[in-house]
Amino acid sequence: MPDVEITGTEQHEAWRARSLPPVERLREDLWSIPVPIPHGGLRYVSVYVLGLDGGGLTLVDTGWGDDQAWTALGNGLASIGASVADVRGVLVTHLHFDHLGLAGRVREASGAWVAMHPADAAIIGSPLHRDPAAAVAAEVAFLVSLGADPDEAAEDVGPAEHFAPFAGMAEPDRLLEDRVLADLPGWRMRAIHTPGHTPGHLCFAEERTGLFFSGDHVLPRISPNISTTHDGSADPLREYLSSLAAVRERGEPAEVLPAHEWRFRGLADRAEQLAAHHEHRLAELLAAVREHPGSTPWQLAAFLTWSRPWDQYERRMRIFAVTETDAHLRLLASRGLVGSSGGAVATWTATAR
């Protein structure tokens, strides 16, 4: 990544050492606290802590919703001379559990408000999402519609009791639309709607310092997962690429503060790299459709290049891979390059050109 300058050097060194980075003071009134994630390869989410004029704190994201993360957040706040009781508000970049998971406990402990975009709020507040059994059944049915065997889909999704913590995530007290300034004394945090990773993903552009809190929209090393879901956008990859272009056109921030990995400079170049990555994946998928016409997304995912052999994919990793493949198929379809058979389990074929 020659065009991306690493500014979070301690974060980068910790990443290479497979350890958690330290709590860091980034500005006079701004800190980052790494909160561990128990599953997957991202290791931690960076919770950003903003000191407010007149006292109190606001958090950008909260961390995974378990006791280990809660302890890490509390210890991190204690290390800067604060506590959860000092939190006045929480800005949520998006609805995933490593970002929203602790918001309810923070609110209970401090009385803080929680704010997020209406599109993500609608998902987590829906009756379907709040009912673990119904949510699991809907996800299994969606995977079957992508070509999964029903038993395999049920095994990958897991039982309803595993979904219960996700179903109970905090609903927001405040909604933040695109371009709205968050109510943070001493800061000018403007919400930037960047759908794709989730329908309501928000970045935050801080106009006083020129900092850009990118959430999962733009990360320095990996491409965020862009997938279809039973309750999400019809064409999430199109939304994501449009959001990347919009961010790229905003001009260079002083520094990018992502939710994972490390801080960096070079937002426009990184956004261009991410767009190029997806165009390469679209070309690879189109070639697979041409070679295997009449295939489902579940079948086509096996013909693509992944970080490990396809037969090693299972559970949530396989779900992400198949639904990401489906997202790319939908964009190819919107470009007129592939067509769907329709029906309960759609298959895909390249269009004649």
Tab-separated table of C-alpha atoms in Angstrom:
chain	number	residue	atom	x	y	z
A	1	MET	CA	0.000	0.000	0.000
A	2	PRO	CA	2.554	2.612	-1.090
A	3	ASP	CA	0.039	5.473	-1.098
A	4	VAL	CA	-1.239	4.903	2.443
A	5	GLU	CA	0.853	6.417	5.236
A	6	ILE	CA	0.632	4.601	8.570
A	7	THR	CA	0.177	7.127	11.366
A	8	GLY	CA	-0.961	4.714	14.083
A	9	THR	CA	2.513	3.217	14.413
A	10	GLU	CA	1.913	1.682	17.848
A	11	GLN	CA	-1.308	0.125	16.577
A	12	HIS	CA	0.548	-1.248	13.551
A	13	GLU	CA	3.375	-2.649	15.669
A	14	ALA	CA	0.870	-4.308	18.005
A	15	TRP	CA	-0.941	-5.787	15.024
A	16	ARG	CA	2.272	-7.336	13.752
A	17	ALA	CA	2.989	-8.672	17.248
A	18	ARG	CA	-0.570	-10.072	17.497
A	19	SER	CA	-1.216	-8.089	20.657
A	20	LEU	CA	-3.539	-5.292	21.706
A	21	PRO	CA	-2.202	-1.771	21.158
A	22	PRO	CA	-2.041	0.666	24.059
A	23	VAL	CA	-4.582	3.300	24.951
A	24	GLU	CA	-3.400	6.403	23.111
A	25	ARG	CA	-3.962	10.115	23.532
A	26	LEU	CA	-4.367	11.391	19.981
A	27	ARG	CA	-5.184	15.033	20.699
A	28	GLU	CA	-5.664	17.150	23.823
A	29	ASP	CA	-9.255	15.907	24.157
A	30	LEU	CA	-9.231	12.675	22.129
A	31	TRP	CA	-8.151	9.122	22.962
A	32	SER	CA	-8.387	5.662	21.406
A	33	ILE	CA	-9.130	2.580	23.509
A	34	PRO	CA	-8.719	-0.892	21.976
A	35	VAL	CA	-11.577	-3.171	23.002
A	36	PRO	CA	-10.987	-6.859	22.179
A	37	ILE	CA	-13.201	-8.920	19.883
A	38	PRO	CA	-13.389	-12.580	20.925
A	39	HIS	CA	-13.975	-14.045	17.459
A	40	GLY	CA	-12.523	-13.546	13.982
A	41	GLY	CA	-9.376	-11.887	12.728
A	42	LEU	CA	-10.001	-8.222	13.527
A	43	ARG	CA	-8.854	-8.656	17.185
A	44	TYR	CA	-10.207	-5.348	18.506
A	45	VAL	CA	-12.301	-2.309	17.772
A	46	SER	CA	-10.879	1.142	18.438
A	47	VAL	CA	-13.312	3.044	20.639
A	48	TYR	CA	-12.647	6.765	20.289
A	49	VAL	CA	-13.220	8.918	23.359
A	50	LEU	CA	-13.943	12.626	22.915
A	51	GLY	CA	-13.696	15.054	25.813
A	52	LEU	CA	-16.525	17.589	25.806
A	53	ASP	CA	-16.482	21.268	26.667
A	54	GLY	CA	-18.010	21.597	30.113
A	55	GLY	CA	-17.112	18.041	31.102
A	56	GLY	CA	-18.084	14.532	30.172
A	57	LEU	CA	-17.200	12.263	27.277
A	58	THR	CA	-18.660	10.961	24.054
A	59	LEU	CA	-17.694	7.594	22.561
A	60	VAL	CA	-17.499	6.682	18.907
A	61	ASP	CA	-18.604	3.005	19.043
A	62	THR	CA	-18.471	0.886	22.182
A	63	GLY	CA	-17.066	-2.590	21.546
A	64	TRP	CA	-18.249	-6.190	21.539
A	65	GLY	CA	-21.062	-6.930	23.954
A	66	ASP	CA	-19.425	-9.239	26.495
A	67	ASP	CA	-17.789	-9.007	29.910
A	68	GLN	CA	-14.218	-9.040	28.594
A	69	ALA	CA	-14.922	-6.066	26.355
A	70	TRP	CA	-16.772	-4.264	29.152
A	71	THR	CA	-13.774	-4.662	31.432
A	72	ALA	CA	-11.390	-3.462	28.716
A	73	LEU	CA	-13.506	-0.385	28.062
A	74	GLY	CA	-13.716	0.416	31.766
A	75	ASN	CA	-9.983	-0.083	32.269
A	76	GLY	CA	-9.232	2.064	29.239
A	77	LEU	CA	-11.376	4.892	30.548
A	78	ALA	CA	-9.782	4.564	33.993
A	79	SER	CA	-6.340	4.923	32.412
A	80	ILE	CA	-7.298	8.405	31.171
A	81	GLY	CA	-8.782	9.376	34.541
A	82	ALA	CA	-12.403	8.724	33.627
A	83	SER	CA	-15.134	6.098	33.944
A	84	VAL	CA	-18.206	4.903	32.095
A	85	ALA	CA	-20.271	7.201	34.337
A	86	ASP	CA	-18.655	10.178	32.557
A	87	VAL	CA	-20.073	9.199	29.160
A	88	ARG	CA	-22.756	11.601	27.908
A	89	GLY	CA	-23.323	10.140	24.454
A	90	VAL	CA	-22.418	7.354	22.034
A	91	LEU	CA	-22.048	7.825	18.283
A	92	VAL	CA	-22.512	4.450	16.587
A	93	THR	CA	-20.942	3.977	13.171
A	94	HIS	CA	-23.099	0.938	12.411
A	95	LEU	CA	-25.172	-1.887	13.850
A	96	HIS	CA	-22.588	-4.689	14.099
A	97	PHE	CA	-22.025	-6.233	17.515
A	98	ASP	CA	-18.395	-5.112	17.845
A	99	HIS	CA	-19.551	-1.495	17.480
A	100	LEU	CA	-22.996	-1.384	19.092
A	101	GLY	CA	-22.712	-4.340	21.463
A	102	LEU	CA	-21.846	-2.445	24.667
A	103	ALA	CA	-24.000	0.613	23.988
A	104	GLY	CA	-26.842	-0.630	26.173
A	105	ARG	CA	-24.566	-1.241	29.166
A	106	VAL	CA	-22.934	2.158	28.701
A	107	ARG	CA	-26.356	3.806	28.650
A	108	GLU	CA	-27.518	1.911	31.747
A	109	ALA	CA	-24.360	2.861	33.659
A	110	SER	CA	-24.225	6.516	32.651
A	111	GLY	CA	-27.555	7.691	31.244
A	112	ALA	CA	-25.829	8.465	27.943
A	113	TRP	CA	-27.803	8.845	24.725
A	114	VAL	CA	-27.082	6.521	21.795
A	115	ALA	CA	-27.215	7.836	18.218
A	116	MET	CA	-27.114	6.060	14.860
A	117	HIS	CA	-28.457	6.333	11.309
A	118	PRO	CA	-32.175	5.596	10.777
A	119	ALA	CA	-31.488	2.780	8.288
A	120	ASP	CA	-29.543	0.718	10.823
A	121	ALA	CA	-31.930	1.701	13.615
A	122	ALA	CA	-34.833	0.312	11.575
A	123	ILE	CA	-33.089	-3.055	11.244
A	124	ILE	CA	-32.190	-3.568	14.899
A	125	GLY	CA	-35.588	-2.266	16.017
A	126	SER	CA	-37.632	-4.472	13.705
A	127	PRO	CA	-39.797	-7.195	15.270
A	128	LEU	CA	-37.946	-9.774	13.174
A	129	HIS	CA	-34.542	-8.761	14.541
A	130	ARG	CA	-35.782	-8.611	18.144
A	131	ASP	CA	-37.031	-12.227	17.944
A	132	PRO	CA	-34.009	-14.590	17.855
A	133	ALA	CA	-35.939	-17.591	16.504
A	134	ALA	CA	-37.537	-15.537	13.735
A	135	ALA	CA	-34.239	-13.873	12.842
A	136	VAL	CA	-32.435	-17.209	12.559
A	137	ALA	CA	-35.242	-18.684	10.467
A	138	ALA	CA	-35.133	-15.691	8.129
A	139	GLU	CA	-31.376	-15.975	7.662
A	140	VAL	CA	-31.581	-19.706	6.976
A	141	ALA	CA	-34.345	-19.140	4.426
A	142	PHE	CA	-32.263	-16.424	2.764
A	143	LEU	CA	-29.244	-18.732	2.458
A	144	VAL	CA	-31.448	-21.466	0.991
A	145	SER	CA	-32.619	-18.949	-1.602
A	146	LEU	CA	-28.935	-18.485	-2.518
A	147	GLY	CA	-28.544	-22.220	-3.130
A	148	ALA	CA	-27.616	-23.608	0.290
A	149	ASP	CA	-28.776	-27.009	1.455
A	150	PRO	CA	-31.293	-26.315	4.259
A	151	ASP	CA	-29.409	-28.455	6.783
A	152	GLU	CA	-26.062	-26.834	5.906
A	153	ALA	CA	-27.615	-23.389	6.154
A	154	ALA	CA	-29.090	-24.142	9.572
A	155	GLU	CA	-25.762	-25.482	10.800
A	156	ASP	CA	-23.876	-22.425	9.542
A	157	VAL	CA	-26.339	-19.957	11.085
A	158	GLY	CA	-26.516	-21.775	14.412
A	159	PRO	CA	-29.288	-22.016	17.018
A	160	ALA	CA	-31.555	-19.185	18.055
A	161	GLU	CA	-30.011	-18.931	21.533
A	162	HIS	CA	-26.718	-17.873	19.949
A	163	PHE	CA	-28.499	-14.923	18.325
A	164	ALA	CA	-30.105	-13.680	21.535
A	165	PRO	CA	-27.346	-11.134	22.404
A	166	PHE	CA	-27.588	-9.609	18.914
A	167	ALA	CA	-31.371	-9.397	19.157
A	168	GLY	CA	-31.048	-7.420	22.386
A	169	MET	CA	-28.699	-4.688	21.136
A	170	ALA	CA	-29.520	-1.136	22.186
A	171	GLU	CA	-31.940	0.824	20.058
A	172	PRO	CA	-30.930	4.472	19.638
A	173	ASP	CA	-32.295	7.482	21.483
A	174	ARG	CA	-31.287	9.781	18.633
A	175	LEU	CA	-31.177	9.416	14.857
A	176	LEU	CA	-28.430	10.973	12.761
A	177	GLU	CA	-29.166	11.707	9.131
A	178	ASP	CA	-26.537	12.429	6.490
A	179	ARG	CA	-24.704	15.768	6.943
A	180	VAL	CA	-26.169	16.444	10.384
A	181	LEU	CA	-23.872	17.790	13.112
A	182	ALA	CA	-23.879	15.669	16.254
A	183	ASP	CA	-24.569	17.516	19.505
A	184	LEU	CA	-21.067	17.462	20.999
A	185	PRO	CA	-19.954	20.626	22.835
A	186	GLY	CA	-16.529	21.669	21.565
A	187	TRP	CA	-16.648	19.469	18.461
A	188	ARG	CA	-18.043	19.699	14.953
A	189	MET	CA	-18.715	16.040	14.186
A	190	ARG	CA	-20.675	15.809	10.955
A	191	ALA	CA	-22.350	12.500	10.162
A	192	ILE	CA	-21.562	11.192	6.673
A	193	HIS	CA	-23.887	8.429	5.470
A	194	THR	CA	-21.775	5.763	3.764
A	195	PRO	CA	-24.028	2.756	3.093
A	196	GLY	CA	-22.610	-0.530	1.873
A	197	HIS	CA	-21.125	-2.401	4.826
A	198	THR	CA	-24.529	-1.834	6.431
A	199	PRO	CA	-27.452	0.229	5.107
A	200	GLY	CA	-26.959	2.895	7.782
A	201	HIS	CA	-23.184	2.997	8.129
A	202	LEU	CA	-21.917	6.403	9.257
A	203	CYS	CA	-18.510	8.013	9.076
A	204	PHE	CA	-17.869	11.205	11.029
A	205	ALA	CA	-15.973	14.178	9.641
A	206	GLU	CA	-14.662	16.385	12.448
A	207	GLU	CA	-14.516	19.867	10.956
A	208	ARG	CA	-12.506	21.496	13.764
A	209	THR	CA	-9.500	19.162	13.467
A	210	GLY	CA	-9.912	17.685	9.973
A	211	LEU	CA	-10.063	14.150	11.408
A	212	PHE	CA	-12.155	11.496	9.663
A	213	PHE	CA	-13.655	8.665	11.722
A	214	SER	CA	-14.161	6.020	9.051
A	215	GLY	CA	-15.767	3.176	11.007
A	216	ASP	CA	-15.573	0.064	8.842
A	217	HIS	CA	-16.156	1.950	5.592
A	218	VAL	CA	-12.461	2.457	4.816
A	219	LEU	CA	-9.853	0.335	6.615
A	220	PRO	CA	-6.114	0.538	5.908
A	221	ARG	CA	-5.447	-3.134	5.139
A	222	ILE	CA	-8.573	-5.168	4.495
A	223	SER	CA	-11.728	-4.682	2.490
A	224	PRO	CA	-14.847	-4.591	4.679
A	225	ASN	CA	-17.397	-7.272	4.002
A	226	ILE	CA	-20.086	-6.101	1.582
A	227	SER	CA	-22.890	-8.652	1.675
A	228	THR	CA	-26.551	-9.101	0.970
A	229	THR	CA	-28.825	-9.948	3.892
A	230	HIS	CA	-32.480	-10.849	4.267
A	231	ASP	CA	-33.188	-7.423	5.786
A	232	GLY	CA	-30.638	-5.222	4.032
A	233	SER	CA	-30.192	-3.265	0.821
A	234	ALA	CA	-31.031	-4.706	-2.582
A	235	ASP	CA	-27.680	-3.681	-4.111
A	236	PRO	CA	-25.203	-3.057	-1.252
A	237	LEU	CA	-22.065	-3.147	-3.405
A	238	ARG	CA	-23.408	-0.408	-5.660
A	239	GLU	CA	-24.091	1.643	-2.541
A	240	TYR	CA	-20.625	0.927	-1.199
A	241	LEU	CA	-18.821	1.969	-4.377
A	242	SER	CA	-20.902	5.146	-4.532
A	243	SER	CA	-20.037	5.860	-0.893
A	244	LEU	CA	-16.345	5.311	-1.621
A	245	ALA	CA	-16.505	7.786	-4.493
A	246	ALA	CA	-18.251	10.354	-2.299
A	247	VAL	CA	-15.639	9.995	0.428
A	248	ARG	CA	-12.829	10.245	-2.113
A	249	GLU	CA	-14.262	13.502	-3.439
A	250	ARG	CA	-14.404	15.127	0.000
A	251	GLY	CA	-10.700	15.882	-0.029
A	252	GLU	CA	-7.944	14.613	2.207
A	253	PRO	CA	-8.530	14.675	5.958
A	254	ALA	CA	-5.726	15.379	8.399
A	255	GLU	CA	-5.873	11.749	9.519
A	256	VAL	CA	-8.188	8.761	9.153
A	257	LEU	CA	-9.294	7.060	12.369
A	258	PRO	CA	-10.744	3.653	11.414
A	259	ALA	CA	-12.538	1.269	13.735
A	260	HIS	CA	-9.983	-1.506	13.162
A	261	GLU	CA	-6.281	-1.935	12.430
A	262	TRP	CA	-4.455	1.425	12.516
A	263	ARG	CA	-4.739	5.137	11.792
A	264	PHE	CA	-3.493	6.366	8.435
A	265	ARG	CA	-3.340	9.141	5.861
A	266	GLY	CA	-4.215	8.772	2.199
A	267	LEU	CA	-7.983	8.353	2.259
A	268	ALA	CA	-8.523	9.015	-1.442
A	269	ASP	CA	-5.837	6.551	-2.492
A	270	ARG	CA	-7.137	3.883	-0.133
A	271	ALA	CA	-10.698	4.382	-1.385
A	272	GLU	CA	-9.414	3.986	-4.947
A	273	GLN	CA	-7.625	0.763	-3.971
A	274	LEU	CA	-10.820	-0.619	-2.450
A	275	ALA	CA	-12.834	0.239	-5.547
A	276	ALA	CA	-10.209	-1.454	-7.723
A	277	HIS	CA	-10.349	-4.547	-5.506
A	278	HIS	CA	-14.079	-4.881	-6.093
A	279	GLU	CA	-13.744	-4.339	-9.837
A	280	HIS	CA	-11.195	-7.169	-9.904
A	281	ARG	CA	-13.584	-9.388	-7.935
A	282	LEU	CA	-16.443	-8.504	-10.281
A	283	ALA	CA	-14.328	-9.533	-13.272
A	284	GLU	CA	-13.368	-12.807	-11.575
A	285	LEU	CA	-16.999	-13.565	-10.753
A	286	LEU	CA	-18.178	-12.748	-14.272
A	287	ALA	CA	-15.619	-15.206	-15.623
A	288	ALA	CA	-16.913	-17.839	-13.185
A	289	VAL	CA	-20.508	-17.257	-14.284
A	290	ARG	CA	-19.498	-17.652	-17.911
A	291	GLU	CA	-17.651	-20.860	-17.123
A	292	HIS	CA	-20.432	-22.257	-14.902
A	293	PRO	CA	-23.741	-20.926	-16.266
A	294	GLY	CA	-26.870	-21.687	-14.313
A	295	SER	CA	-25.101	-21.678	-10.936
A	296	THR	CA	-26.349	-20.359	-7.624
A	297	PRO	CA	-24.396	-17.861	-5.491
A	298	TRP	CA	-23.588	-20.740	-3.109
A	299	GLN	CA	-22.018	-22.688	-5.985
A	300	LEU	CA	-20.262	-19.694	-7.541
A	301	ALA	CA	-18.536	-18.740	-4.273
A	302	ALA	CA	-16.559	-21.994	-4.493
A	303	PHE	CA	-15.022	-20.913	-7.815
A	304	LEU	CA	-13.598	-17.636	-6.487
A	305	THR	CA	-10.264	-16.825	-4.881
A	306	TRP	CA	-10.373	-16.632	-1.097
A	307	SER	CA	-7.758	-16.353	1.634
A	308	ARG	CA	-7.827	-20.118	2.196
A	309	PRO	CA	-9.114	-23.205	0.337
A	310	TRP	CA	-12.891	-23.185	-0.088
A	311	ASP	CA	-13.375	-26.517	1.700
A	312	GLN	CA	-12.068	-24.868	4.879
A	313	TYR	CA	-14.909	-22.347	4.885
A	314	GLU	CA	-17.841	-23.019	7.186
A	315	ARG	CA	-20.161	-21.310	9.625
A	316	ARG	CA	-20.087	-17.505	9.562
A	317	MET	CA	-17.069	-17.331	7.243
A	318	ARG	CA	-18.939	-19.291	4.591
A	319	ILE	CA	-22.041	-17.135	5.049
A	320	PHE	CA	-19.981	-13.985	4.534
A	321	ALA	CA	-18.348	-15.433	1.418
A	322	VAL	CA	-21.621	-16.532	-0.183
A	323	THR	CA	-23.515	-13.335	0.622
A	324	GLU	CA	-20.576	-11.258	-0.603
A	325	THR	CA	-20.678	-13.261	-3.842
A	326	ASP	CA	-24.404	-12.505	-4.070
A	327	ALA	CA	-23.735	-8.785	-3.607
A	328	HIS	CA	-21.284	-8.854	-6.515
A	329	LEU	CA	-23.783	-10.764	-8.659
A	330	ARG	CA	-26.413	-8.117	-8.033
A	331	LEU	CA	-24.078	-5.376	-9.174
A	332	LEU	CA	-23.160	-7.351	-12.298
A	333	ALA	CA	-26.891	-7.713	-12.941
A	334	SER	CA	-27.490	-3.981	-12.544
A	335	ARG	CA	-24.747	-3.438	-15.139
A	336	GLY	CA	-26.518	-5.800	-17.502
A	337	LEU	CA	-23.728	-8.400	-17.473
A	338	VAL	CA	-25.580	-11.320	-15.836
A	339	GLY	CA	-29.171	-12.361	-15.508
A	340	SER	CA	-31.095	-14.305	-12.882
A	341	SER	CA	-33.486	-17.172	-13.485
A	342	GLY	CA	-35.751	-15.854	-10.743
A	343	GLY	CA	-37.746	-18.210	-8.612
A	344	ALA	CA	-37.239	-19.500	-5.090
A	345	VAL	CA	-33.592	-20.418	-5.757
A	346	ALA	CA	-32.211	-18.197	-8.488
A	347	THR	CA	-29.388	-19.235	-10.775
A	348	TRP	CA	-27.194	-16.888	-12.767
A	349	THR	CA	-26.033	-16.783	-16.374
A	350	ALA	CA	-23.982	-14.253	-18.298
A	351	THR	CA	-25.951	-12.143	-20.748
A	352	ALA	CA	-25.143	-12.172	-24.450
A	353	ARG	CA	-23.150	-9.137	-25.500
